[in-house]
């Protein structure tokens, strides 16, 4: 796993895993493990729990931001600073939402993620909301991992399927 981005270095169903176990293995998702493959072992409950947890964390985060706003207002820093801070959190949350949402459909570029780390940390509410909305339809990242896993399984099946018989002894059609 990459320390920089928190994403695995190899995609789901990587060839290295296939060579060790006789076939590709699904990549576990955070909070879901490999239950996303067959939707078993409490998958619906995990999805509901992840949705409720991410929504609760977003609500608590908004309350903390409200306290920060009150502190800025009490400090009487002026309307310009107040508007600037509100705009900063709104824009960073929107960018974090979009970045997180796109991350559920395709792998991020690690260098881009590293450069956006500060902005994404400020917009953490957007990431939490993206996680919540994705949990309403599927496990976050399930579609991406399922596509990679199925592709790896198809490639593995093609590589391991064997021809029967000797092709030189094949009867020719006339």
mmCIF file of C-alpha atoms in Angstrom:
data_model
loop_
_atom_site.group_PDB
_atom_site.id
_atom_site.type_symbol
_atom_site.label_atom_id
_atom_site.label_comp_id
_atom_site.label_asym_id
_atom_site.label_seq_id
_atom_site.Cartn_x
_atom_site.Cartn_y
_atom_site.Cartn_z
ATOM 1 C CA UNK A 1 0.000 0.000 0.000
ATOM 2 C CA UNK A 2 1.324 3.402 -0.919
ATOM 3 C CA UNK A 3 2.057 5.617 2.080
ATOM 4 C CA UNK A 4 1.526 8.754 0.013
ATOM 5 C CA UNK A 5 -2.009 8.134 -1.215
ATOM 6 C CA UNK A 6 -3.382 5.311 0.913
ATOM 7 C CA UNK A 7 -4.223 3.327 -2.230
ATOM 8 C CA UNK A 8 -2.869 -0.103 -3.026
ATOM 9 C CA UNK A 9 0.134 -0.248 -5.342
ATOM 10 C CA UNK A 10 -1.473 -2.973 -7.449
ATOM 11 C CA UNK A 11 -5.011 -3.063 -8.836
ATOM 12 C CA UNK A 12 -7.581 -5.625 -7.767
ATOM 13 C CA UNK A 13 -6.921 -9.135 -8.946
ATOM 14 C CA UNK A 14 -3.273 -8.415 -9.668
ATOM 15 C CA UNK A 15 -1.261 -11.114 -11.453
ATOM 16 C CA UNK A 16 1.007 -11.576 -8.426
ATOM 17 C CA UNK A 17 -1.943 -12.576 -6.288
ATOM 18 C CA UNK A 18 -3.198 -14.885 -9.030
ATOM 19 C CA UNK A 19 0.106 -16.736 -9.231
ATOM 20 C CA UNK A 20 0.155 -17.368 -5.487
ATOM 21 C CA UNK A 21 -3.397 -18.635 -5.015
ATOM 22 C CA UNK A 22 -4.452 -20.173 -8.286
ATOM 23 C CA UNK A 23 -6.561 -17.219 -9.386
ATOM 24 C CA UNK A 24 -7.113 -13.506 -8.881
ATOM 25 C CA UNK A 25 -8.326 -12.422 -5.473
ATOM 26 C CA UNK A 26 -10.663 -9.487 -4.854
ATOM 27 C CA UNK A 27 -9.165 -6.395 -3.278
ATOM 28 C CA UNK A 28 -10.732 -5.617 0.116
ATOM 29 C CA UNK A 29 -12.553 -2.312 0.538
ATOM 30 C CA UNK A 30 -12.356 -0.215 3.688
ATOM 31 C CA UNK A 31 -15.163 -1.204 6.111
ATOM 32 C CA UNK A 32 -16.364 -3.919 3.693
ATOM 33 C CA UNK A 33 -13.467 -6.326 3.252
ATOM 34 C CA UNK A 34 -14.340 -8.639 0.368
ATOM 35 C CA UNK A 35 -18.071 -8.823 1.168
ATOM 36 C CA UNK A 36 -18.711 -6.613 -1.870
ATOM 37 C CA UNK A 37 -17.993 -9.521 -4.214
ATOM 38 C CA UNK A 38 -21.072 -11.604 -3.323
ATOM 39 C CA UNK A 39 -22.879 -9.072 -1.088
ATOM 40 C CA UNK A 40 -22.699 -11.508 1.817
ATOM 41 C CA UNK A 41 -21.620 -11.523 5.493
ATOM 42 C CA UNK A 42 -23.578 -8.435 6.486
ATOM 43 C CA UNK A 43 -22.888 -6.355 3.386
ATOM 44 C CA UNK A 44 -26.215 -4.429 3.566
ATOM 45 C CA UNK A 45 -25.699 -3.720 7.267
ATOM 46 C CA UNK A 46 -22.145 -2.540 6.591
ATOM 47 C CA UNK A 47 -23.392 -0.234 3.845
ATOM 48 C CA UNK A 48 -26.061 1.195 6.131
ATOM 49 C CA UNK A 49 -23.529 1.595 8.933
ATOM 50 C CA UNK A 50 -21.020 3.315 6.668
ATOM 51 C CA UNK A 51 -23.726 5.662 5.356
ATOM 52 C CA UNK A 52 -24.951 6.551 8.841
ATOM 53 C CA UNK A 53 -21.407 6.919 10.145
ATOM 54 C CA UNK A 54 -20.264 9.180 7.334
ATOM 55 C CA UNK A 55 -23.400 11.332 7.623
ATOM 56 C CA UNK A 56 -22.968 11.580 11.402
ATOM 57 C CA UNK A 57 -19.318 12.534 10.961
ATOM 58 C CA UNK A 58 -20.321 15.202 8.414
ATOM 59 C CA UNK A 59 -22.919 16.643 10.816
ATOM 60 C CA UNK A 60 -20.433 16.710 13.697
ATOM 61 C CA UNK A 61 -17.850 18.301 11.400
ATOM 62 C CA UNK A 62 -20.320 21.011 10.428
ATOM 63 C CA UNK A 63 -20.966 21.703 14.131
ATOM 64 C CA UNK A 64 -17.228 22.049 14.711
ATOM 65 C CA UNK A 65 -16.999 24.428 11.756
ATOM 66 C CA UNK A 66 -19.912 26.381 13.228
ATOM 67 C CA UNK A 67 -17.946 26.794 16.480
ATOM 68 C CA UNK A 68 -14.965 27.971 14.457
ATOM 69 C CA UNK A 69 -17.191 30.486 12.663
ATOM 70 C CA UNK A 70 -18.497 31.772 16.000
ATOM 71 C CA UNK A 71 -14.925 32.178 17.200
ATOM 72 C CA UNK A 72 -14.048 34.216 14.131
ATOM 73 C CA UNK A 73 -17.155 36.348 14.603
ATOM 74 C CA UNK A 74 -16.348 36.915 18.284
ATOM 75 C CA UNK A 75 -12.779 37.880 17.346
ATOM 76 C CA UNK A 76 -14.296 40.628 15.172
ATOM 77 C CA UNK A 77 -11.831 40.107 12.337
ATOM 78 C CA UNK A 78 -14.070 41.845 9.848
ATOM 79 C CA UNK A 79 -16.490 40.770 7.177
ATOM 80 C CA UNK A 80 -13.784 40.227 4.525
ATOM 81 C CA UNK A 81 -11.992 37.576 6.570
ATOM 82 C CA UNK A 82 -15.270 35.918 7.517
ATOM 83 C CA UNK A 83 -16.441 35.719 3.889
ATOM 84 C CA UNK A 84 -13.003 34.510 2.805
ATOM 85 C CA UNK A 85 -13.012 31.668 5.329
ATOM 86 C CA UNK A 86 -16.563 30.616 4.486
ATOM 87 C CA UNK A 87 -15.749 30.653 0.758
ATOM 88 C CA UNK A 88 -12.565 28.661 1.396
ATOM 89 C CA UNK A 89 -14.425 25.888 3.238
ATOM 90 C CA UNK A 90 -17.232 25.838 0.649
ATOM 91 C CA UNK A 91 -14.884 25.652 -2.340
ATOM 92 C CA UNK A 92 -12.571 23.101 -0.725
ATOM 93 C CA UNK A 93 -15.575 20.953 0.260
ATOM 94 C CA UNK A 94 -16.898 21.056 -3.304
ATOM 95 C CA UNK A 95 -13.490 20.092 -4.724
ATOM 96 C CA UNK A 96 -13.112 17.328 -2.123
ATOM 97 C CA UNK A 97 -16.593 16.000 -2.933
ATOM 98 C CA UNK A 98 -15.838 15.872 -6.650
ATOM 99 C CA UNK A 99 -12.391 14.331 -6.146
ATOM 100 C CA UNK A 100 -13.746 11.671 -3.795
ATOM 101 C CA UNK A 101 -16.699 10.921 -6.088
ATOM 102 C CA UNK A 102 -14.414 10.513 -9.109
ATOM 103 C CA UNK A 103 -12.156 8.258 -7.030
ATOM 104 C CA UNK A 104 -14.994 5.749 -6.795
ATOM 105 C CA UNK A 105 -14.966 5.306 -10.586
ATOM 106 C CA UNK A 106 -11.248 5.444 -11.460
ATOM 107 C CA UNK A 107 -7.873 5.336 -9.766
ATOM 108 C CA UNK A 108 -6.339 8.664 -8.858
ATOM 109 C CA UNK A 109 -2.924 9.816 -9.980
ATOM 110 C CA UNK A 110 -0.752 9.591 -6.818
ATOM 111 C CA UNK A 111 1.133 12.802 -7.599
ATOM 112 C CA UNK A 112 -2.085 14.751 -8.094
ATOM 113 C CA UNK A 113 -3.451 13.344 -4.844
ATOM 114 C CA UNK A 114 -0.315 14.383 -2.996
ATOM 115 C CA UNK A 115 -0.587 17.926 -4.336
ATOM 116 C CA UNK A 116 -4.271 18.136 -3.355
ATOM 117 C CA UNK A 117 -3.771 16.734 0.145
ATOM 118 C CA UNK A 118 -4.052 20.095 1.953
ATOM 119 C CA UNK A 119 -7.076 21.190 -0.021
ATOM 120 C CA UNK A 120 -8.795 17.852 0.575
ATOM 121 C CA UNK A 121 -8.057 18.084 4.296
ATOM 122 C CA UNK A 122 -9.790 21.468 4.464
ATOM 123 C CA UNK A 123 -12.749 20.143 2.466
ATOM 124 C CA UNK A 124 -13.201 17.014 4.559
ATOM 125 C CA UNK A 125 -16.975 17.623 4.817
ATOM 126 C CA UNK A 126 -17.289 17.170 1.046
ATOM 127 C CA UNK A 127 -15.443 13.851 1.203
ATOM 128 C CA UNK A 128 -17.699 12.621 3.988
ATOM 129 C CA UNK A 129 -20.813 13.593 2.031
ATOM 130 C CA UNK A 130 -19.517 11.863 -1.114
ATOM 131 C CA UNK A 131 -18.932 8.725 0.951
ATOM 132 C CA UNK A 132 -22.465 8.969 2.369
ATOM 133 C CA UNK A 133 -24.127 9.364 -1.030
ATOM 134 C CA UNK A 134 -22.125 6.507 -2.563
ATOM 135 C CA UNK A 135 -23.076 4.203 0.323
ATOM 136 C CA UNK A 136 -26.731 4.694 -0.629
ATOM 137 C CA UNK A 137 -26.172 2.816 -3.918
ATOM 138 C CA UNK A 138 -23.090 0.608 -3.397
ATOM 139 C CA UNK A 139 -19.974 0.213 -1.316
ATOM 140 C CA UNK A 140 -17.697 3.159 -2.135
ATOM 141 C CA UNK A 141 -15.312 1.973 -4.844
ATOM 142 C CA UNK A 142 -17.212 -1.262 -5.489
ATOM 143 C CA UNK A 143 -17.830 -0.555 -9.173
ATOM 144 C CA UNK A 144 -14.151 0.159 -9.855
ATOM 145 C CA UNK A 145 -12.956 -2.878 -7.924
ATOM 146 C CA UNK A 146 -15.579 -5.124 -9.508
ATOM 147 C CA UNK A 147 -14.494 -4.077 -13.022
ATOM 148 C CA UNK A 148 -10.824 -4.681 -12.202
ATOM 149 C CA UNK A 149 -11.585 -8.008 -10.511
ATOM 150 C CA UNK A 150 -13.732 -9.304 -13.373
ATOM 151 C CA UNK A 151 -11.124 -8.230 -15.912
ATOM 152 C CA UNK A 152 -8.418 -10.018 -13.913
ATOM 153 C CA UNK A 153 -10.593 -13.164 -13.695
ATOM 154 C CA UNK A 154 -11.208 -13.124 -17.470
ATOM 155 C CA UNK A 155 -7.487 -12.723 -18.169
ATOM 156 C CA UNK A 156 -6.685 -15.518 -15.732
ATOM 157 C CA UNK A 157 -9.234 -17.824 -17.379
ATOM 158 C CA UNK A 158 -7.780 -17.059 -20.811
ATOM 159 C CA UNK A 159 -4.233 -17.719 -19.623
ATOM 160 C CA UNK A 160 -5.073 -20.968 -17.855
ATOM 161 C CA UNK A 161 -7.463 -22.501 -20.396
ATOM 162 C CA UNK A 162 -5.706 -25.329 -22.144
ATOM 163 C CA UNK A 163 -6.215 -26.769 -25.562
ATOM 164 C CA UNK A 164 -7.039 -30.427 -25.716
ATOM 165 C CA UNK A 165 -5.094 -32.749 -27.941
ATOM 166 C CA UNK A 166 -2.232 -32.221 -30.306
ATOM 167 C CA UNK A 167 -3.016 -29.550 -32.920
ATOM 168 C CA UNK A 168 -0.784 -31.263 -35.522
ATOM 169 C CA UNK A 169 -3.030 -34.356 -35.462
ATOM 170 C CA UNK A 170 -6.129 -32.310 -36.130
ATOM 171 C CA UNK A 171 -8.235 -33.568 -39.043
ATOM 172 C CA UNK A 172 -8.375 -31.182 -41.912
ATOM 173 C CA UNK A 173 -11.646 -30.242 -43.572
ATOM 174 C CA UNK A 174 -11.941 -30.721 -47.289
#
